[in-house]
Coordinates of C-alpha atoms and ligand atoms in Angstrom, one line a residue:
M1 CA -14.6 21.3 20.9
S2 CA -10.8 22.0 21.1
H3 CA -10.6 18.8 23.1
A4 CA -12.2 16.8 20.2
L5 CA -9.7 18.5 17.8
N6 CA -6.8 17.5 20.1
I7 CA -8.0 13.9 20.0
L8 CA -8.2 14.0 16.2
K9 CA -4.6 15.2 16.0
E10 CA -3.1 13.2 18.9
V11 CA -4.8 9.9 18.4
F12 CA -5.7 9.8 14.7
G13 CA -3.0 12.1 13.4
Y14 CA -5.4 14.2 11.2
P15 CA -5.1 18.0 11.2
A16 CA -8.8 19.0 10.7
F17 CA -12.4 17.7 10.7
R18 CA -14.1 16.9 7.5
G19 CA -17.6 18.1 6.5
Q20 CA -20.1 17.6 9.4
Q21 CA -17.8 15.6 11.7
A22 CA -17.3 18.4 14.2
N23 CA -21.0 19.2 14.4
V24 CA -21.9 15.5 14.9
I25 CA -19.3 15.0 17.6
E26 CA -20.4 18.1 19.5
H27 CA -24.0 17.0 19.4
L28 CA -23.2 13.5 20.6
V29 CA -20.8 14.6 23.3
D30 CA -23.7 16.7 24.6
G31 CA -25.7 13.5 25.0
K32 CA -28.2 13.9 22.2
D33 CA -29.3 11.4 19.6
C34 CA -28.6 11.8 15.9
L35 CA -28.8 10.3 12.4
V36 CA -25.8 10.7 10.2
L37 CA -26.1 10.4 6.4
M38 CA -22.7 10.6 4.8
P39 CA -21.4 9.0 1.6
T40 CA -19.0 6.1 1.8
G41 CA -15.6 7.4 2.7
G42 CA -17.1 10.5 4.3
G43 CA -15.6 9.7 7.7
K44 CA -18.5 8.3 9.6
S45 CA -16.4 6.3 12.1
L46 CA -14.8 9.2 13.8
C47 CA -18.2 10.7 14.5
Y48 CA -18.7 8.1 17.2
Q49 CA -15.1 7.1 17.9
I50 CA -14.1 10.6 19.2
P51 CA -17.2 11.0 21.5
A52 CA -16.4 7.5 22.8
L53 CA -13.1 8.8 24.0
M54 CA -14.6 12.0 25.4
R55 CA -17.6 10.6 27.3
K56 CA -17.5 8.5 30.4
G57 CA -18.0 4.8 30.0
V58 CA -17.8 2.5 27.0
A59 CA -19.3 3.1 23.6
I60 CA -21.2 0.1 22.2
V61 CA -21.0 -0.1 18.4
V62 CA -23.4 -2.3 16.5
S63 CA -22.2 -3.5 13.2
P64 CA -23.5 -6.2 10.9
L65 CA -20.2 -7.5 9.6
I66 CA -17.6 -9.4 11.4
S67 CA -14.7 -8.5 9.1
L68 CA -15.5 -4.9 9.3
M69 CA -15.6 -4.9 13.1
Q70 CA -12.3 -6.7 13.3
N71 CA -10.6 -4.2 11.0
Q72 CA -12.0 -1.2 12.8
V73 CA -10.8 -2.6 16.1
A74 CA -7.4 -3.4 14.7
A75 CA -7.1 0.2 13.4
L76 CA -8.1 1.6 16.8
N77 CA -5.7 -0.6 18.6
E78 CA -2.9 0.5 16.3
A79 CA -3.8 4.1 17.2
G80 CA -3.6 3.2 20.9
V81 CA -7.3 3.1 21.7
D82 CA -8.7 0.3 23.9
A83 CA -11.3 -1.3 21.8
A84 CA -12.5 -4.9 21.4
V85 CA -15.0 -6.9 19.4
L86 CA -17.5 -9.5 20.6
N87 CA -19.0 -11.7 17.9
S88 CA -19.7 -15.3 17.1
A89 CA -16.2 -15.7 15.5
L90 CA -14.6 -15.3 18.9
P91 CA -13.7 -18.5 20.9
V92 CA -15.7 -18.7 24.2
E93 CA -12.6 -18.2 26.5
E94 CA -11.6 -15.1 24.6
A95 CA -15.2 -13.8 24.8
Q96 CA -15.1 -14.3 28.5
I97 CA -11.9 -12.3 28.9
V98 CA -13.5 -9.5 26.8
E99 CA -16.5 -9.5 29.1
Q100 CA -14.4 -9.3 32.2
K101 CA -12.4 -6.4 30.9
L102 CA -15.7 -4.7 29.8
L103 CA -17.0 -5.0 33.4
A104 CA -13.7 -3.6 34.7
G105 CA -14.2 -0.5 32.6
Y106 CA -11.1 -1.3 30.4
Y107 CA -12.6 -0.4 27.0
D108 CA -13.5 2.8 25.4
L109 CA -15.3 1.1 22.5
L110 CA -16.8 -2.4 22.1
Y111 CA -18.0 -3.6 18.7
V112 CA -20.8 -6.2 18.9
A113 CA -22.9 -8.1 16.3
P114 CA -26.6 -7.3 16.6
E115 CA -27.6 -10.8 17.6
R116 CA -25.2 -10.8 20.5
L117 CA -26.3 -7.3 21.6
L118 CA -29.9 -8.4 21.7
T119 CA -29.4 -11.3 24.1
K120 CA -30.8 -10.8 27.5
R121 CA -27.5 -11.8 29.0
F122 CA -25.6 -9.1 27.1
L123 CA -28.2 -6.4 27.9
D124 CA -28.0 -7.2 31.6
L125 CA -24.3 -7.2 31.4
I126 CA -24.0 -3.6 30.0
A127 CA -26.7 -2.4 32.4
Q128 CA -24.1 -2.8 35.1
I129 CA -21.5 -0.3 33.7
P130 CA -21.5 3.3 32.5
L131 CA -22.3 3.6 28.8
A132 CA -20.9 6.5 26.7
L133 CA -23.1 6.0 23.7
F134 CA -24.7 3.5 21.3
A135 CA -23.5 3.7 17.6
I136 CA -25.7 1.8 15.1
D137 CA -23.6 1.5 12.0
E138 CA -25.1 0.6 8.6
A139 CA -28.4 1.7 9.9
H140 CA -30.1 1.1 6.6
C141 CA -30.0 -2.7 7.5
V142 CA -33.4 -2.0 9.3
S143 CA -35.0 -1.5 5.9
Q144 CA -36.9 -4.4 4.6
W145 CA -36.8 -3.0 1.1
G146 CA -33.1 -2.6 0.9
H147 CA -30.7 -5.3 -0.1
D148 CA -28.9 -5.4 3.2
F149 CA -31.9 -6.2 5.4
R150 CA -31.0 -7.7 8.8
P151 CA -34.1 -8.7 10.8
E152 CA -32.2 -8.2 14.1
Y153 CA -31.8 -4.5 13.3
R154 CA -35.5 -4.1 13.7
Q155 CA -35.2 -5.0 17.4
L156 CA -32.6 -2.4 18.2
N157 CA -35.3 0.0 19.5
V158 CA -34.7 -2.0 22.7
L159 CA -31.7 0.2 23.3
H160 CA -33.9 3.2 23.5
T161 CA -36.4 1.5 25.8
R162 CA -33.9 0.0 28.1
F163 CA -31.3 2.8 28.2
P164 CA -33.2 6.0 27.5
E165 CA -30.5 8.2 28.9
V166 CA -27.7 6.9 26.7
P167 CA -27.3 8.9 23.4
R168 CA -27.6 7.0 20.2
I169 CA -26.0 7.7 16.8
A170 CA -27.3 5.9 13.7
L171 CA -25.1 6.0 10.5
T172 CA -25.6 5.1 6.9
A173 CA -24.4 5.9 3.4
T174 CA -27.8 5.1 1.9
A175 CA -29.3 8.4 0.9
D176 CA -32.9 7.9 -0.2
A177 CA -35.8 9.5 1.8
V178 CA -37.7 6.2 2.2
T179 CA -34.9 4.5 3.9
R180 CA -34.3 7.5 6.1
E181 CA -37.9 7.4 7.3
E182 CA -37.7 3.8 8.0
I183 CA -34.6 4.2 10.1
I184 CA -36.2 7.0 12.2
E185 CA -39.4 4.9 12.6
R186 CA -37.7 1.6 13.5
L187 CA -35.0 2.9 15.8
V188 CA -37.3 5.5 17.4
L189 CA -35.2 8.4 16.4
H190 CA -38.0 11.0 16.0
D191 CA -36.2 13.5 18.1
A192 CA -32.8 12.9 16.7
E193 CA -31.0 15.6 14.8
I194 CA -30.3 14.7 11.2
F195 CA -26.9 15.4 9.7
L196 CA -27.0 15.2 6.0
S197 CA -23.9 15.5 3.9
S198 CA -23.4 15.9 0.2
F199 CA -23.3 12.6 -1.5
D200 CA -20.8 13.8 -4.1
R201 CA -17.6 11.8 -4.4
P202 CA -15.5 14.3 -6.3
N203 CA -12.4 12.0 -6.3
I204 CA -14.2 9.3 -8.3
N205 CA -14.0 9.5 -12.1
Y206 CA -17.1 8.0 -13.7
Q207 CA -16.9 6.2 -17.1
I208 CA -19.5 4.2 -19.0
V209 CA -18.4 2.7 -22.3
D210 CA -20.0 0.7 -25.1
K211 CA -19.6 -3.0 -24.5
I212 CA -17.7 -4.5 -27.5
N213 CA -15.5 -7.2 -26.0
S214 CA -15.8 -6.7 -22.3
K215 CA -12.9 -9.0 -21.3
Q216 CA -10.5 -7.2 -23.5
Q217 CA -11.9 -3.8 -22.6
L218 CA -11.5 -4.6 -18.9
L219 CA -7.9 -5.7 -19.4
S220 CA -7.0 -2.6 -21.4
F221 CA -8.7 -0.4 -18.8
I222 CA -6.7 -2.0 -16.0
Q223 CA -3.5 -1.9 -17.9
H224 CA -3.8 1.7 -19.0
E225 CA -5.3 3.2 -15.9
H226 CA -4.8 1.0 -12.9
L227 CA -1.9 -1.4 -13.3
H228 CA -0.8 -2.6 -9.8
D229 CA -3.8 -1.1 -8.2
A230 CA -6.4 -2.8 -6.0
G231 CA -9.8 -2.9 -7.5
I232 CA -13.2 -4.7 -7.6
V233 CA -14.8 -6.1 -10.8
Y234 CA -18.5 -6.8 -10.5
C235 CA -20.2 -9.5 -12.6
L236 CA -23.7 -10.8 -12.5
S237 CA -23.0 -14.6 -12.5
R238 CA -20.9 -16.8 -10.4
K239 CA -19.4 -18.5 -13.3
K240 CA -18.4 -15.3 -14.9
T241 CA -16.5 -14.1 -11.8
E242 CA -14.4 -17.2 -12.1
D243 CA -13.8 -16.9 -15.8
I244 CA -12.8 -13.2 -15.6
A245 CA -10.5 -13.8 -12.6
A246 CA -8.8 -16.6 -14.5
W247 CA -8.4 -14.5 -17.6
L248 CA -6.9 -11.6 -15.7
N249 CA -4.5 -13.9 -14.0
T250 CA -3.2 -15.3 -17.3
H251 CA -2.6 -11.7 -18.3
G252 CA -0.4 -11.0 -15.3
I253 CA -3.0 -9.3 -13.1
T254 CA -3.5 -10.9 -9.7
A255 CA -7.2 -11.6 -9.4
L256 CA -9.4 -13.6 -7.1
P257 CA -13.1 -14.7 -7.5
Y258 CA -15.7 -14.1 -4.9
H259 CA -19.4 -15.3 -5.0
A260 CA -22.0 -16.9 -2.8
G261 CA -21.5 -20.4 -4.3
M262 CA -17.9 -20.7 -2.9
S263 CA -17.3 -22.3 0.5
P264 CA -17.4 -19.8 3.3
H265 CA -13.8 -20.7 4.1
Q266 CA -12.6 -20.0 0.6
R267 CA -14.6 -16.8 0.5
A268 CA -13.1 -15.6 3.8
L269 CA -9.6 -16.5 2.5
N270 CA -10.0 -14.4 -0.7
Q271 CA -11.4 -11.5 1.2
E272 CA -8.6 -11.6 3.7
K273 CA -6.1 -11.6 0.9
F274 CA -7.8 -8.7 -0.8
L275 CA -7.7 -6.7 2.4
R276 CA -4.2 -7.5 3.4
E277 CA -2.2 -7.6 0.3
E278 CA -1.7 -4.7 -2.1
S279 CA -2.8 -4.6 -5.7
I280 CA -5.3 -7.5 -5.8
V281 CA -8.3 -7.4 -8.1
M282 CA -11.4 -9.0 -6.7
V283 CA -13.8 -10.3 -9.3
A284 CA -17.1 -10.7 -7.5
T285 CA -20.9 -10.8 -7.6
V286 CA -22.7 -8.2 -5.5
A287 CA -22.4 -10.6 -2.6
F288 CA -19.1 -8.9 -2.0
G289 CA -18.7 -5.5 -0.7
M290 CA -20.8 -4.3 2.2
G291 CA -18.5 -3.7 5.0
I292 CA -15.4 -3.6 2.9
D293 CA -13.7 -0.6 4.3
K294 CA -10.5 -1.0 2.5
P295 CA -9.6 2.7 1.8
D296 CA -7.3 2.2 -1.2
V297 CA -9.6 0.4 -3.6
R298 CA -8.6 2.4 -6.7
F299 CA -11.2 1.2 -9.1
V300 CA -14.6 -0.5 -9.3
A301 CA -15.5 -2.0 -12.7
H302 CA -18.9 -3.3 -13.8
L303 CA -19.1 -5.8 -16.5
D304 CA -22.9 -6.1 -16.2
M305 CA -25.2 -3.2 -15.6
P306 CA -26.6 -3.0 -12.1
K307 CA -30.4 -3.0 -11.6
S308 CA -30.6 0.5 -10.2
I309 CA -28.7 3.7 -9.6
E310 CA -28.8 3.0 -5.8
G311 CA -26.9 -0.2 -6.4
Y312 CA -24.5 1.4 -8.9
Y313 CA -23.7 4.2 -6.5
Q314 CA -23.2 2.0 -3.6
E315 CA -20.9 -0.4 -5.5
T316 CA -18.9 2.3 -7.2
G317 CA -18.7 4.2 -3.8
R318 CA -16.3 1.5 -2.6
A319 CA -13.6 3.1 -4.7
G320 CA -11.4 5.8 -3.2
R321 CA -12.5 5.9 0.4
D322 CA -9.2 7.5 1.2
G323 CA -10.1 10.5 -0.9
Q324 CA -7.4 9.9 -3.5
K325 CA -8.4 9.6 -7.1
A326 CA -10.3 6.5 -8.1
S327 CA -12.3 5.2 -11.1
A328 CA -15.8 3.8 -11.5
W329 CA -15.8 2.2 -14.9
M330 CA -18.6 0.2 -16.6
V331 CA -19.1 -1.5 -20.0
Y332 CA -22.7 -1.6 -21.1
G333 CA -24.4 -2.9 -24.2
L334 CA -27.6 -4.1 -25.8
N335 CA -27.7 -7.4 -24.0
D336 CA -27.6 -5.7 -20.6
V337 CA -30.8 -3.8 -21.5
I338 CA -32.6 -6.9 -22.8
Q339 CA -31.4 -9.1 -19.9
Q340 CA -32.5 -6.7 -17.2
R341 CA -35.9 -6.1 -18.7
R342 CA -36.4 -9.8 -19.0
M343 CA -35.5 -10.4 -15.4
I344 CA -38.1 -7.9 -14.3
E345 CA -40.8 -9.3 -16.7
E346 CA -40.1 -12.9 -15.7
S347 CA -40.0 -12.3 -12.0
E348 CA -42.9 -13.6 -9.8
A349 CA -43.2 -10.3 -8.1
Q350 CA -46.3 -8.2 -7.7
T351 CA -47.2 -5.7 -10.4
Q352 CA -46.4 -2.8 -8.1
F353 CA -42.9 -4.2 -7.4
K354 CA -42.4 -4.7 -11.2
Q355 CA -43.3 -1.1 -11.8
I356 CA -40.8 0.2 -9.3
A357 CA -38.1 -2.1 -10.7
T358 CA -38.9 -0.8 -14.2
K359 CA -38.6 2.8 -13.1
K360 CA -35.3 2.1 -11.4
L361 CA -34.0 0.3 -14.5
E362 CA -35.1 3.2 -16.7
A363 CA -33.2 5.7 -14.5
M364 CA -30.1 3.5 -14.7
L365 CA -30.4 3.3 -18.5
A366 CA -30.8 7.0 -18.7
L367 CA -27.5 7.4 -16.8
C368 CA -25.8 5.1 -19.3
E369 CA -27.2 7.0 -22.3
T370 CA -27.0 10.6 -21.0
N371 CA -25.2 13.2 -23.1
S372 CA -24.5 15.4 -20.1
C373 CA -22.4 15.1 -16.9
R374 CA -22.8 11.8 -15.2
R375 CA -22.1 13.2 -11.7
A376 CA -24.7 15.9 -12.1
Y377 CA -27.2 13.2 -13.2
L378 CA -26.4 11.1 -10.2
L379 CA -26.6 13.8 -7.6
D380 CA -29.8 15.0 -9.1
Y381 CA -31.2 11.5 -8.9
F382 CA -30.5 11.5 -5.1
G383 CA -32.4 14.8 -4.8
E384 CA -29.3 16.9 -4.2
P385 CA -29.2 20.4 -5.6
V386 CA -26.4 20.5 -8.2
A387 CA -24.5 23.7 -8.6
F388 CA -22.6 22.8 -11.8
T389 CA -23.5 21.4 -15.2
A390 CA -20.1 19.8 -15.9
C391 CA -18.0 18.2 -13.2
G392 CA -14.9 17.9 -15.3
N393 CA -14.2 14.4 -13.9
C394 CA -16.5 12.0 -15.8
D395 CA -16.2 10.6 -19.4
I396 CA -18.8 12.9 -20.8
C397 CA -17.2 16.0 -19.4
L398 CA -13.7 14.9 -20.4
N399 CA -14.6 13.6 -23.8
P400 CA -18.0 14.9 -24.9
P401 CA -19.8 12.5 -27.3
D402 CA -21.2 13.9 -30.5
S403 CA -24.8 13.5 -31.2
W404 CA -26.0 12.9 -34.7
D405 CA -29.3 13.1 -36.5
A406 CA -30.3 9.5 -36.6
T407 CA -33.9 10.0 -37.7
I408 CA -33.5 8.1 -40.9
A409 CA -31.6 5.2 -39.5
V410 CA -34.1 4.9 -36.6
Q411 CA -37.0 4.9 -39.1
K412 CA -35.3 2.0 -40.9
A413 CA -34.9 0.1 -37.7
L414 CA -38.4 0.7 -36.5
S415 CA -40.0 -0.2 -39.8
C416 CA -37.9 -3.4 -40.0
V417 CA -39.4 -4.3 -36.6
Y418 CA -42.9 -3.5 -37.9
R419 CA -42.5 -5.4 -41.2
T420 CA -41.3 -8.6 -39.4
G421 CA -44.3 -8.6 -37.1
Q422 CA -42.5 -7.5 -33.9
Q423 CA -41.4 -11.1 -33.2
F424 CA -37.6 -10.9 -33.6
G425 CA -34.5 -9.9 -31.6
A426 CA -31.9 -7.3 -32.5
G427 CA -29.5 -9.8 -34.1
H428 CA -32.0 -11.0 -36.7
L429 CA -33.2 -7.5 -37.4
I430 CA -29.6 -6.3 -38.0
D431 CA -29.1 -9.2 -40.4
I432 CA -32.1 -8.0 -42.4
L433 CA -31.0 -4.4 -42.4
R434 CA -27.5 -5.2 -43.4
G435 CA -28.8 -7.6 -46.2
N436 CA -27.3 -10.8 -44.8
Q437 CA -28.9 -13.8 -46.3
T438 CA -28.6 -16.0 -43.2
I439 CA -30.5 -19.3 -43.1
R440 CA -32.9 -17.8 -40.8
V441 CA -33.5 -14.7 -42.9
V442 CA -34.1 -16.9 -46.0
D443 CA -36.3 -19.3 -44.1
W444 CA -38.6 -16.5 -43.1
E445 CA -38.4 -14.9 -46.5
H446 CA -37.1 -11.8 -44.9
D447 CA -34.8 -11.2 -47.9
R448 CA -38.0 -10.3 -49.8
I449 CA -39.2 -7.5 -47.6
S450 CA -38.7 -3.8 -48.2
T451 CA -36.2 -3.2 -45.4
F452 CA -33.9 -6.0 -46.5
G453 CA -30.4 -4.5 -47.1
I454 CA -31.4 -0.8 -46.5
G455 CA -28.9 -0.5 -43.7
K456 CA -25.7 -1.5 -45.3
D457 CA -24.2 1.9 -44.7
L458 CA -23.8 1.2 -41.0
P459 CA -21.7 -1.6 -39.4
V460 CA -23.2 -4.1 -37.0
K461 CA -21.7 -2.3 -34.0
G462 CA -23.5 0.9 -35.2
W463 CA -26.8 -0.9 -35.4
R464 CA -26.4 -2.5 -32.0
A465 CA -25.8 1.0 -30.5
I466 CA -29.0 2.2 -32.2
F467 CA -31.2 -0.6 -31.0
R468 CA -29.8 -0.2 -27.5
Q469 CA -30.5 3.5 -27.4
L470 CA -34.0 2.9 -28.9
I471 CA -34.8 0.6 -26.0
A472 CA -33.3 3.0 -23.5
L473 CA -35.3 5.8 -25.0
G474 CA -38.5 3.8 -24.8
L475 CA -38.9 3.7 -28.6
L476 CA -38.7 -0.1 -28.6
T477 CA -39.6 -2.5 -25.9
T478 CA -38.9 -6.2 -25.2
D479 CA -41.7 -8.8 -25.5
S480 CA -42.4 -10.7 -22.3
D481 CA -43.5 -13.8 -24.2
S482 CA -40.7 -14.5 -26.6
Y483 CA -37.1 -14.1 -25.7
G484 CA -35.5 -10.8 -26.9
A485 CA -38.2 -10.0 -29.4
L486 CA -38.5 -6.2 -29.9
C487 CA -41.8 -4.4 -30.2
L488 CA -42.8 -0.9 -31.1
T489 CA -44.2 1.4 -28.5
E490 CA -46.7 4.2 -28.4
A491 CA -43.8 6.7 -28.7
S492 CA -42.3 5.1 -31.9
R493 CA -45.4 6.0 -34.0
A494 CA -44.4 9.7 -34.2
V495 CA -40.9 8.8 -35.4
L496 CA -42.2 6.4 -38.0
K497 CA -44.6 9.0 -39.3
G498 CA -41.7 11.4 -39.6
Q499 CA -43.1 13.8 -37.0
K500 CA -40.2 13.7 -34.7
K501 CA -36.5 13.9 -35.1
I502 CA -34.2 11.6 -33.1
F503 CA -30.7 12.5 -32.1
L504 CA -28.5 9.7 -30.8
R505 CA -25.1 9.5 -29.2
Q506 CA -22.1 8.8 -31.2
Q507 CA -19.5 6.9 -29.3
P508 CA -16.0 8.3 -29.7
E509 CA -14.1 6.0 -32.1
H510 CA -11.1 5.5 -30.0
K511 CA -11.2 5.4 -26.3
K512 CA -9.0 8.0 -24.7
Y513 CA -7.4 6.5 -21.6
L514 CA -6.7 8.6 -18.6
H515 CA -3.1 8.6 -17.9
K516 CA -2.3 6.9 -14.7
K517 CA -0.5 10.0 -13.5
Q518 CA -3.6 12.1 -14.3
L519 CA -5.5 9.8 -12.0
A520 CA -3.1 10.1 -9.1
N521 CA -4.2 13.1 -7.1
D522 CA -1.7 14.4 -4.6
C523 CA 0.8 12.1 -6.2
P524 CA 2.9 14.1 -8.5
I525 CA 5.2 12.3 -10.8
L526 CA 7.9 11.0 -8.6
D527 CA 11.6 11.3 -9.5
Q528 CA 13.7 8.2 -9.1
G529 CA 14.9 8.9 -5.6
A530 CA 11.4 9.6 -4.3
Q531 CA 10.1 6.5 -6.0
Q532 CA 12.8 4.4 -4.3
L533 CA 11.9 5.9 -0.9
L534 CA 8.2 5.2 -1.5
D535 CA 9.0 1.6 -2.3
Q536 CA 11.1 1.3 0.8
L537 CA 8.3 2.7 3.0
R538 CA 5.9 0.3 1.3
N539 CA 8.1 -2.7 2.0
W540 CA 8.5 -1.6 5.6
R541 CA 4.7 -1.2 5.9
T542 CA 4.0 -4.6 4.3
E543 CA 6.5 -6.2 6.7
T544 CA 5.1 -4.5 9.8
A545 CA 1.5 -5.3 8.8
R546 CA 2.4 -8.9 8.4
K547 CA 4.0 -9.0 11.8
H548 CA 1.0 -7.4 13.4
G549 CA -1.5 -9.5 11.4
V550 CA -3.4 -6.5 10.1
P551 CA -4.0 -5.0 6.6
A552 CA -1.3 -2.7 5.4
Y553 CA -3.6 0.4 5.5
V554 CA -4.1 -0.1 9.2
I555 CA -0.5 0.7 9.8
F556 CA -0.5 3.8 7.5
H557 CA -2.6 4.9 4.5
D558 CA -1.0 5.6 1.1
T559 CA -1.7 9.3 1.8
T560 CA 0.6 9.1 4.8
L561 CA 3.4 7.4 2.9
M562 CA 3.1 10.0 0.1
E563 CA 3.4 12.8 2.6
L564 CA 6.4 11.2 4.2
V565 CA 8.1 11.2 0.8
R566 CA 7.1 14.8 0.0
M567 CA 7.9 16.3 3.4
N568 CA 10.8 14.2 4.3
P569 CA 10.6 14.7 8.0
Q570 CA 13.8 14.2 10.0
T571 CA 12.7 14.6 13.6
K572 CA 9.8 13.3 15.6
D573 CA 8.3 16.8 15.8
E574 CA 8.3 17.0 12.0
L575 CA 6.8 13.5 11.8
L576 CA 3.9 14.5 13.9
R577 CA 2.9 17.0 11.3
V578 CA 2.3 14.3 8.7
T579 CA -1.4 13.3 8.2
G580 CA -2.1 10.0 9.8
V581 CA 0.7 10.1 12.4
G582 CA -0.7 10.3 15.9
A583 CA 1.1 10.2 19.2
H584 CA 0.8 6.4 19.5
K585 CA 2.0 5.6 16.1
L586 CA 4.9 8.0 16.5
D587 CA 5.9 6.2 19.6
K588 CA 5.7 2.8 17.9
Y589 CA 7.1 3.6 14.5
G590 CA 8.8 7.0 14.7
D591 CA 12.4 5.7 15.2
H592 CA 12.0 3.3 12.4
L593 CA 10.6 5.8 10.0
I594 CA 13.3 8.4 10.7
E595 CA 15.9 5.7 10.1
I596 CA 14.5 5.0 6.7
L597 CA 14.1 8.7 5.9
R598 CA 17.6 9.6 7.0
I599 CA 19.3 7.0 4.9
A600 CA 17.3 8.0 1.8
Ligands
ADP26 P1 -17.1 5.8 6.1 O1 -17.4 4.9 7.2 O2 -18.0 7.1 6.1 O3 -17.2 5.2 4.8 P2 -14.6 6.0 7.3 O4 -15.0 6.4 8.7 O5 -14.1 4.6 7.0 O6 -15.7 6.4 6.2 O7 -13.4 7.1 6.8 C1 -12.9 7.0 5.5 C2 -11.4 7.3 5.6 O8 -11.2 8.7 5.8 C3 -10.8 6.6 6.7 O9 -9.6 6.0 6.2 C4 -10.5 7.7 7.7 O10 -9.3 7.4 8.5 C5 -10.3 8.9 6.9 N1 -10.8 10.1 7.6 C6 -11.9 10.3 8.3 N2 -12.0 11.5 8.8 C7 -10.8 12.2 8.5 C8 -10.3 13.5 8.7 N3 -11.0 14.4 9.4 N4 -9.1 13.8 8.1 C9 -8.5 12.9 7.4 N5 -8.9 11.6 7.1 C10 -10.1 11.3 7.7
ZN27 ZN1 -19.1 15.3 -15.4

């Protein structure tokens, strides 16, 4: 294994393996199959890239996304590794050259799209040359139930049938047991060793806040905690992505929209820009994300609640792949709850599917309403044993909410629902409770019922929070026939009868923002000279990346730039000790870097 470690240092410039990497590499180098489950940012790629360099022949990497493949290959080439990509985006002449070089044994790694790999022509082609291994990235794409389903992935078992002696590694960041079984089944990995890592992402700070004015809240969040950072903002509708992007732009934050309704060309342009430039905010529907391996996404914000914890975790997981501090921030309110419930009720799906969807939504709501550590809840949801009760890096741990005895207020709300015949939405009910004589209230003669005006002591915001929590707690439910109407449930009876006390969460009055410096891990407050040096290095990186036509992070990660500033290496030997500087990059950039560092 010392050989693998040498490659890690020499080629990739990293001092040590992370988590299970070394074990996986050893297993694969030995020629055995494996399934690797590691969270996003865990370092899956090295698990097959290093064996590819150690074993005879070329490693074939199957990946579903063109942009992902291209960036991976660019990063490998930067590190001096002979790798190429074959996909439909490549012009025929170039593809022919790649094929010739492949046959001549030129490459250590070849990335291919599944549909290309499965052609008879390609399979015959690789049958003529020595193969180091097959890597099947994003292996959860075999799963029909997942949202990334790719039918071609189901035929990848042909690799096993046709090349039984070539070791295979399947990799995914999707944790649940059902998907795992499906991967094993479909890819015939019954004898494969499973390497399961913790799914915790300790560098991500989780925050879920009450939705009041989501636009303004988003803006404040970015301004306070992530000014000049790259981030992703998720919205449910296409129109909203455009609105929010425009709004951020008018407030001095460079933002781009991304959704399935845009032309493929425009989408590709926006994505390229997001990947290549620094500090761009992408405002997107969930159509955006898979295969975005940009390591320095500093925040993921949700303006609408995802349907499930799986979705939430996958989307937020795109933040902080480089291991530096990052935020997952979400605003959530009464309408999210009502809207999501309605979407399930109105869908054409089978009852069984609706039941599963409801369960998943309830778990998501419970995460939003929890009074205890969000991280502990998330890990527990994924079936991981949790050794702590407070992580110290989520909003609940940092700023514990008070809970208050809301029994009387809840009784007022429930009885108002009952007295109005369980036919009205929260807005109307709150008008009655607050004693507002709106036209609608008067028309229905709801100003004459006993609950009229009994809730003047609480502001509208307070009542909305109560109704939201009642739905989340299952004390109220939405009616499938009329839009937004709230109905009592079996569980509300005991509360109405005064047999059960209800404690609800009190949102802190003022949001405490995390100071940007608090968020910046290994990034102590820089003095002026250091900041200047960092800026110079960044400019050099931007310039170099532009010349090479690759994203900036492919040249060096932020982590590397920070270390350069901190360690201030003056010789090539010293430079080699910096994380992310391998032999090849030293050759290419060493002189330039030393020049910049000496002058500083
Ligand atoms: P994944 O595919 O699991 O999401 P990647 O393979 O893209 O993760 O790795 C995430 C980041 O961590 C990459 O930028 C990679 O260069 C870096 N990385 C991986 N392994 C190590 C390591 N042993 N030491 C330092 N950085 C690493
Ligand atoms: Zn916590």
